[in-house]
mmCIF file with all atom_site columns, C-alpha atoms in Angstrom:
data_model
loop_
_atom_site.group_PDB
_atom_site.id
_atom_site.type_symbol
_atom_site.label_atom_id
_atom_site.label_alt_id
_atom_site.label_comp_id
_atom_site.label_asym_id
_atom_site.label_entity_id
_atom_site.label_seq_id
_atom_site.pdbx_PDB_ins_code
_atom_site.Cartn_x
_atom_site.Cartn_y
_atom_site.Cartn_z
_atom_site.occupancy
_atom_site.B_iso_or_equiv
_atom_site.pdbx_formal_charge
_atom_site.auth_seq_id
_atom_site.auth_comp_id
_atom_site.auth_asym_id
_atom_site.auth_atom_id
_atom_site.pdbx_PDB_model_num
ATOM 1   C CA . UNK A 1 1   ? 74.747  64.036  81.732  1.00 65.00 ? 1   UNK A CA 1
ATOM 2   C CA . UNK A 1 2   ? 73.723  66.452  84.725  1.00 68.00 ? 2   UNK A CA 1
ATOM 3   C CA . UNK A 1 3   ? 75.802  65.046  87.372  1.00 68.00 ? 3   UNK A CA 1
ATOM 4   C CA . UNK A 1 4   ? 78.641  65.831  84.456  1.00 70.00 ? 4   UNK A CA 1
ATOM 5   C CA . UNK A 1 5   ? 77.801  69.390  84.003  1.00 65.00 ? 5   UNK A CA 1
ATOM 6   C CA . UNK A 1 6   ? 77.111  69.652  87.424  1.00 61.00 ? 6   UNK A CA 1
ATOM 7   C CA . UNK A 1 7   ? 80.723  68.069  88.436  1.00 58.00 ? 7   UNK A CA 1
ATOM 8   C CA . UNK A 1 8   ? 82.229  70.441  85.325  1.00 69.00 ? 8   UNK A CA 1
ATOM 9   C CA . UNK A 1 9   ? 80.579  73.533  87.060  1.00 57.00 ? 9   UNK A CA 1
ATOM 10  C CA . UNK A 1 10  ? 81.950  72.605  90.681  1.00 67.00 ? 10  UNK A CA 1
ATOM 11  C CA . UNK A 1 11  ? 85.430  72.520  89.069  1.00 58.00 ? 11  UNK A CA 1
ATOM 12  C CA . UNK A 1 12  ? 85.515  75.452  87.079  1.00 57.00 ? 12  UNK A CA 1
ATOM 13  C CA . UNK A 1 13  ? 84.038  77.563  90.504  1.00 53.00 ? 13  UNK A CA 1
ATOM 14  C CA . UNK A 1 14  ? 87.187  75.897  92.402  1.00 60.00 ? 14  UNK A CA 1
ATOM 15  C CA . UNK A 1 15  ? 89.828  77.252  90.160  1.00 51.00 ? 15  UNK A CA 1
ATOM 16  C CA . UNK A 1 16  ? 88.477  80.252  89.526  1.00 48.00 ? 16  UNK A CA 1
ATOM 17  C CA . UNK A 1 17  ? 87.959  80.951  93.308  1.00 51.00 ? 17  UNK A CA 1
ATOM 18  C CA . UNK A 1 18  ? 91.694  79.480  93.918  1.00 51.00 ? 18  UNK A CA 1
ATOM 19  C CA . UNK A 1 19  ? 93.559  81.706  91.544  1.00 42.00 ? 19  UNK A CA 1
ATOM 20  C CA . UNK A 1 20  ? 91.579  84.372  92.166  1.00 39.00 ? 20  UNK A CA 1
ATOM 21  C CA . UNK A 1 21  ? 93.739  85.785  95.613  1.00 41.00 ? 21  UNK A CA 1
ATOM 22  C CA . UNK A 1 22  ? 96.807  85.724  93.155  1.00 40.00 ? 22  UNK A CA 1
ATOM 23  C CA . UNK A 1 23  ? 99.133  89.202  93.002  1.00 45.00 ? 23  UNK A CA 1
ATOM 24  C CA . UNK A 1 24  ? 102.037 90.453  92.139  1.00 46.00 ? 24  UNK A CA 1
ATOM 25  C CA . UNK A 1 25  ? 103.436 90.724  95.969  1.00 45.00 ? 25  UNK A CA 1
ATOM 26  C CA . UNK A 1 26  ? 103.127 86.861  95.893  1.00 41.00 ? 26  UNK A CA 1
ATOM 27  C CA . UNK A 1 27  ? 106.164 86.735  93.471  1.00 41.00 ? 27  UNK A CA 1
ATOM 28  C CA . UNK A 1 28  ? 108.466 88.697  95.519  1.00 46.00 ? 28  UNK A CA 1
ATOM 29  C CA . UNK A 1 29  ? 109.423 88.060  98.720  1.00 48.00 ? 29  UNK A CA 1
ATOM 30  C CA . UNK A 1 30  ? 108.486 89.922  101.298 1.00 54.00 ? 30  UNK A CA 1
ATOM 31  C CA . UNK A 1 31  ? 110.818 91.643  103.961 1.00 51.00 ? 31  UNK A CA 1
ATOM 32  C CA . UNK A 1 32  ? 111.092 90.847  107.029 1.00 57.00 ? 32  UNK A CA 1
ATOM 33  C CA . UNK A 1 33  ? 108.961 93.562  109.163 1.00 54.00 ? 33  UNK A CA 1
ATOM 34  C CA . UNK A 1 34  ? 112.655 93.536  111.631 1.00 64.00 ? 34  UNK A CA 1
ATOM 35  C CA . UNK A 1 35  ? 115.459 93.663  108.962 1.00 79.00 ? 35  UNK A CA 1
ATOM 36  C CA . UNK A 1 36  ? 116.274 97.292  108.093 1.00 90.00 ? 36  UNK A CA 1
ATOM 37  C CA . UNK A 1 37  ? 115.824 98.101  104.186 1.00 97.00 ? 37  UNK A CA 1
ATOM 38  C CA . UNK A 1 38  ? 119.622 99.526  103.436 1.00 98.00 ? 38  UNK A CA 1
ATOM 39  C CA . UNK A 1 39  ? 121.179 100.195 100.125 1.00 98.00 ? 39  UNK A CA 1
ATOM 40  C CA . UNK A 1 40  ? 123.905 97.527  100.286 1.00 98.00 ? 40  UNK A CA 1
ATOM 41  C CA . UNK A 1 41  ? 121.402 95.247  101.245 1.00 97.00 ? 41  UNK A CA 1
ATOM 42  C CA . UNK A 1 42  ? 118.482 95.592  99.104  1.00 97.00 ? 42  UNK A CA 1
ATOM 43  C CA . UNK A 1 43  ? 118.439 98.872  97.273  1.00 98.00 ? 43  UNK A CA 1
ATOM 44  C CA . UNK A 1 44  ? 121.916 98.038  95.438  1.00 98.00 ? 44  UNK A CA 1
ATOM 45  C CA . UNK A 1 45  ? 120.864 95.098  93.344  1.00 98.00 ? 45  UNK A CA 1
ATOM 46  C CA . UNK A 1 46  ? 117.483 96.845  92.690  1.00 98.00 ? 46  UNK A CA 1
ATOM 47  C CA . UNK A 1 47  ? 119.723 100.130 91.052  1.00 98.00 ? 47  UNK A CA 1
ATOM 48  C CA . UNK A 1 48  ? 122.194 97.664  89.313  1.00 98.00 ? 48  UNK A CA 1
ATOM 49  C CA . UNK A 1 49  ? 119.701 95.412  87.904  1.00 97.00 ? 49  UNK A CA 1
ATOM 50  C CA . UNK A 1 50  ? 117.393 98.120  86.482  1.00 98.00 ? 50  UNK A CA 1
ATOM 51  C CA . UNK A 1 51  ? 119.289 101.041 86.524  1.00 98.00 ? 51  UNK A CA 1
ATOM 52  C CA . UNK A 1 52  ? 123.396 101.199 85.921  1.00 98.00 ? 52  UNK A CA 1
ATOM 53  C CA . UNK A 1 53  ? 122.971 99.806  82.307  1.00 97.00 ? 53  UNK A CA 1
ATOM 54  C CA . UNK A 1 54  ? 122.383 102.863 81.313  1.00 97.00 ? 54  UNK A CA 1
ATOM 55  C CA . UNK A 1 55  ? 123.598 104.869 84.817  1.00 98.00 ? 55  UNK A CA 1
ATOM 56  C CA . UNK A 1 56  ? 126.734 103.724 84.828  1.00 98.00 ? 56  UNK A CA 1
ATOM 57  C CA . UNK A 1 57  ? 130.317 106.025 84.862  1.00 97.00 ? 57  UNK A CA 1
ATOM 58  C CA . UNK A 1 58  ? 130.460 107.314 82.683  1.00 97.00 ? 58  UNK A CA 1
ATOM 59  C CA . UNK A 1 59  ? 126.744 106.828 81.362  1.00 98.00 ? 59  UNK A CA 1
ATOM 60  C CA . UNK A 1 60  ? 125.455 105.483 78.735  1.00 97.00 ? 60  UNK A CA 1
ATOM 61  C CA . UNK A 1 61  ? 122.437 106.060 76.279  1.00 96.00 ? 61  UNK A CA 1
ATOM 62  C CA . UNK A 1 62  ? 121.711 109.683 77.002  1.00 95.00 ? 62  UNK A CA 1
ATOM 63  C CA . UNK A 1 63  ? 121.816 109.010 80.620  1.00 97.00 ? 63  UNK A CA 1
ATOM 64  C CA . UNK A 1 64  ? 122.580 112.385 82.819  1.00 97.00 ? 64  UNK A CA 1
ATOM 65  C CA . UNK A 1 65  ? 123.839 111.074 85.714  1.00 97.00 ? 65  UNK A CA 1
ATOM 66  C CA . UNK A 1 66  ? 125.362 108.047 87.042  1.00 98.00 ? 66  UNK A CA 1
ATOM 67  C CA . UNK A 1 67  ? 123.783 106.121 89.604  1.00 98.00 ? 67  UNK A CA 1
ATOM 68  C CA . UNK A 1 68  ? 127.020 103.145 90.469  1.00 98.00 ? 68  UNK A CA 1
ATOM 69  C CA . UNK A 1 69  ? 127.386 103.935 94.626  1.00 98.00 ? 69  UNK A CA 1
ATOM 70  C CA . UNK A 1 70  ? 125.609 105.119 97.252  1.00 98.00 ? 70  UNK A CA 1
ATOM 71  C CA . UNK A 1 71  ? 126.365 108.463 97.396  1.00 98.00 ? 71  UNK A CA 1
ATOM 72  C CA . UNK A 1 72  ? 124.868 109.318 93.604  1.00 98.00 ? 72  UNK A CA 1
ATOM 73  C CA . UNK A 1 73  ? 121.911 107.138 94.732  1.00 98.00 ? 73  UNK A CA 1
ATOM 74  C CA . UNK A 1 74  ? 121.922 108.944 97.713  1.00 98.00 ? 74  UNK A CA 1
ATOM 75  C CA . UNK A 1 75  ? 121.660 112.285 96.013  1.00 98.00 ? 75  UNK A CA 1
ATOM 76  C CA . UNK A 1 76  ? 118.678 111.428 93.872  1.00 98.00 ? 76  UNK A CA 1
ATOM 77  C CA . UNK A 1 77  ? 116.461 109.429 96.324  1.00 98.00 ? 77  UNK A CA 1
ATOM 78  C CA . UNK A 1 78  ? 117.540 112.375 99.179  1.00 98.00 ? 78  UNK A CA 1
ATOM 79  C CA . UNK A 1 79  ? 116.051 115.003 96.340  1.00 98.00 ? 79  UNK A CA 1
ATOM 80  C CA . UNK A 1 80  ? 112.925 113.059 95.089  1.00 98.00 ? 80  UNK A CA 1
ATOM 81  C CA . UNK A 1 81  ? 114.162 112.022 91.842  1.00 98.00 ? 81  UNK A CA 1
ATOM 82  C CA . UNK A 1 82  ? 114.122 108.568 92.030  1.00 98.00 ? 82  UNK A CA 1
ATOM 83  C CA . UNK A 1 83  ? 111.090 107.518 93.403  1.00 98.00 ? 83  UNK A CA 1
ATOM 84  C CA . UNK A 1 84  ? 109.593 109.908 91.127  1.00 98.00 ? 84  UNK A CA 1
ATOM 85  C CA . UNK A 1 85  ? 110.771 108.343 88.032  1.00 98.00 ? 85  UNK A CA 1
ATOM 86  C CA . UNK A 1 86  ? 110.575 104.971 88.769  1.00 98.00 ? 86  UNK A CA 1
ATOM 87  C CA . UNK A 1 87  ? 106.681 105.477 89.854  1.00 98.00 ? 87  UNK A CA 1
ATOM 88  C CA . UNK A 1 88  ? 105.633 107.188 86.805  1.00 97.00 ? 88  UNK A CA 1
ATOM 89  C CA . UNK A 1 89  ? 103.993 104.800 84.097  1.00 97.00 ? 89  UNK A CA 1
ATOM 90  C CA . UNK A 1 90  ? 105.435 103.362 81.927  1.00 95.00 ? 90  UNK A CA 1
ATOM 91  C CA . UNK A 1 91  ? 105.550 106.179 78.322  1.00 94.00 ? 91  UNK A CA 1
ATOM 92  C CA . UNK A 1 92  ? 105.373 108.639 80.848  1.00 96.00 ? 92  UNK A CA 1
ATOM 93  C CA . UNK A 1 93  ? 107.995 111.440 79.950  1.00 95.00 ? 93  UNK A CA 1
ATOM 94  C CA . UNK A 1 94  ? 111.024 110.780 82.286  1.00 94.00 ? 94  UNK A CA 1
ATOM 95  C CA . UNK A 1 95  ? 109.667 107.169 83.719  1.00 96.00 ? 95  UNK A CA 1
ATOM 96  C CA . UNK A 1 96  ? 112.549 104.566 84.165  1.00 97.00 ? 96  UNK A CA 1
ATOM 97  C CA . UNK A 1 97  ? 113.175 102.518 83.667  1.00 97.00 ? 97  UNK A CA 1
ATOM 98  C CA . UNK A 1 98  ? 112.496 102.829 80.099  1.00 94.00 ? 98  UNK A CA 1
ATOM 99  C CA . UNK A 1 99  ? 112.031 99.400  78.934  1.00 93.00 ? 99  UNK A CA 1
ATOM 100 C CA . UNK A 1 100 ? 109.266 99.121  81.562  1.00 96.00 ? 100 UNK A CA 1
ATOM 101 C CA . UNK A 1 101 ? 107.734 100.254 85.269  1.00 97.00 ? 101 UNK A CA 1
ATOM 102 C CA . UNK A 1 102 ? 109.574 98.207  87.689  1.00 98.00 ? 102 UNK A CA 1
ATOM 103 C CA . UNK A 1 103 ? 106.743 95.855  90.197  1.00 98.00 ? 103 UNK A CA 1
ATOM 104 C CA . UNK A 1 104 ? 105.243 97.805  92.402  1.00 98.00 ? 104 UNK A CA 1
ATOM 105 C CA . UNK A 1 105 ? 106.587 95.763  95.447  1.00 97.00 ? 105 UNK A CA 1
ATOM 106 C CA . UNK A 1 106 ? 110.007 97.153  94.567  1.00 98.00 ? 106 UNK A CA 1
ATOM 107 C CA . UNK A 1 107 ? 109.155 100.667 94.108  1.00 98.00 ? 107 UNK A CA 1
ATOM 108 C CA . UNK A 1 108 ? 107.394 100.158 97.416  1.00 98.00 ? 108 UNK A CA 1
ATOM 109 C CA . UNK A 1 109 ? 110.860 98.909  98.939  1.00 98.00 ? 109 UNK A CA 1
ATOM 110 C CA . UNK A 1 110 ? 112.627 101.736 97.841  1.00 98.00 ? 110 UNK A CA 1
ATOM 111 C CA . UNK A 1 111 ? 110.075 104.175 98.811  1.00 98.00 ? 111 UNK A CA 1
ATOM 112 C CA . UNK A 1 112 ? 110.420 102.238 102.439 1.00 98.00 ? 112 UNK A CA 1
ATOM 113 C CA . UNK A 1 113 ? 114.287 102.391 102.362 1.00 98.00 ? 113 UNK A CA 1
ATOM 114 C CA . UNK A 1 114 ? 113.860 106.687 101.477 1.00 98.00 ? 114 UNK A CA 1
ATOM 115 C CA . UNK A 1 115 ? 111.045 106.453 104.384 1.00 97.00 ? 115 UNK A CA 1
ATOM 116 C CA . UNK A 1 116 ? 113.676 104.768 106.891 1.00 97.00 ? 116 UNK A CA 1
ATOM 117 C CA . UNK A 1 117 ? 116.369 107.529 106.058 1.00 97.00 ? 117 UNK A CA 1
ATOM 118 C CA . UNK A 1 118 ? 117.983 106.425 103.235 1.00 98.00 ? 118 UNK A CA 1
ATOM 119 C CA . UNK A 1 119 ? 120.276 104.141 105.269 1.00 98.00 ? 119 UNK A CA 1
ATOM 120 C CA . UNK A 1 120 ? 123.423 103.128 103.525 1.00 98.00 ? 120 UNK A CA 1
ATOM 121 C CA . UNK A 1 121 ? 124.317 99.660  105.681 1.00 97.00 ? 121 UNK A CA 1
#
């Protein structure tokens, strides 16, 4: 009955050790440290998968501004606004999205992509 608990023990120490290293950066990949972050390669999808349902042209849902090329991405990551609101919590006034923060890996990709100049290609 020892050598059971003992063998139970061992096992449960293994798993809990081996999930243990688990994060959220594990589920997205990572970018290459020599591929430039640019909008039309990275930062577009991130804006129309999160974004342009409700930043569209004309927007929707109370929206003030549409956010559907570079340019009027552009214009809010050049000011601030965007990686301001999409770093706030989530049921923070202003944070967007609004159905939830996006991972932290991407709002570190588009704080990179602002970092690198806001390139466009």
């Amino acid at each position: 009955m020892k050598s059971i608990n003992l063998l139970i023990l061992i096992f449960s120490l293994i798993l809990l050790f081996r999930c243990s290293s688990d994060n959220q950066s594990d589920l997205i990949e990572e970018q290459d440290p020599g591929t430039s972050i640019t909008y039309s390669s990275t930062i577009q999808s991130i804006i129309n998968n999160n974004c342009v349902g409700c930043h569209s042209n004309p927007p929707q849902n109370g929206a003030p501004f549409p956010l559907t090329d570079f340019d009027q991405v552009f214009t809010r990551a050049n000011n601030g606004q965007l990686l301001r609101s999409i770093s706030r919590q989530t049921g923070e006034p202003r944070a967007m999205p609004p159905s939830g923060r996006l991972p932290q890996a991407t709002i570190d990709l588009v704080e990179l992509w602002i970092e690198e100049g806001i390139k466009e290609n």
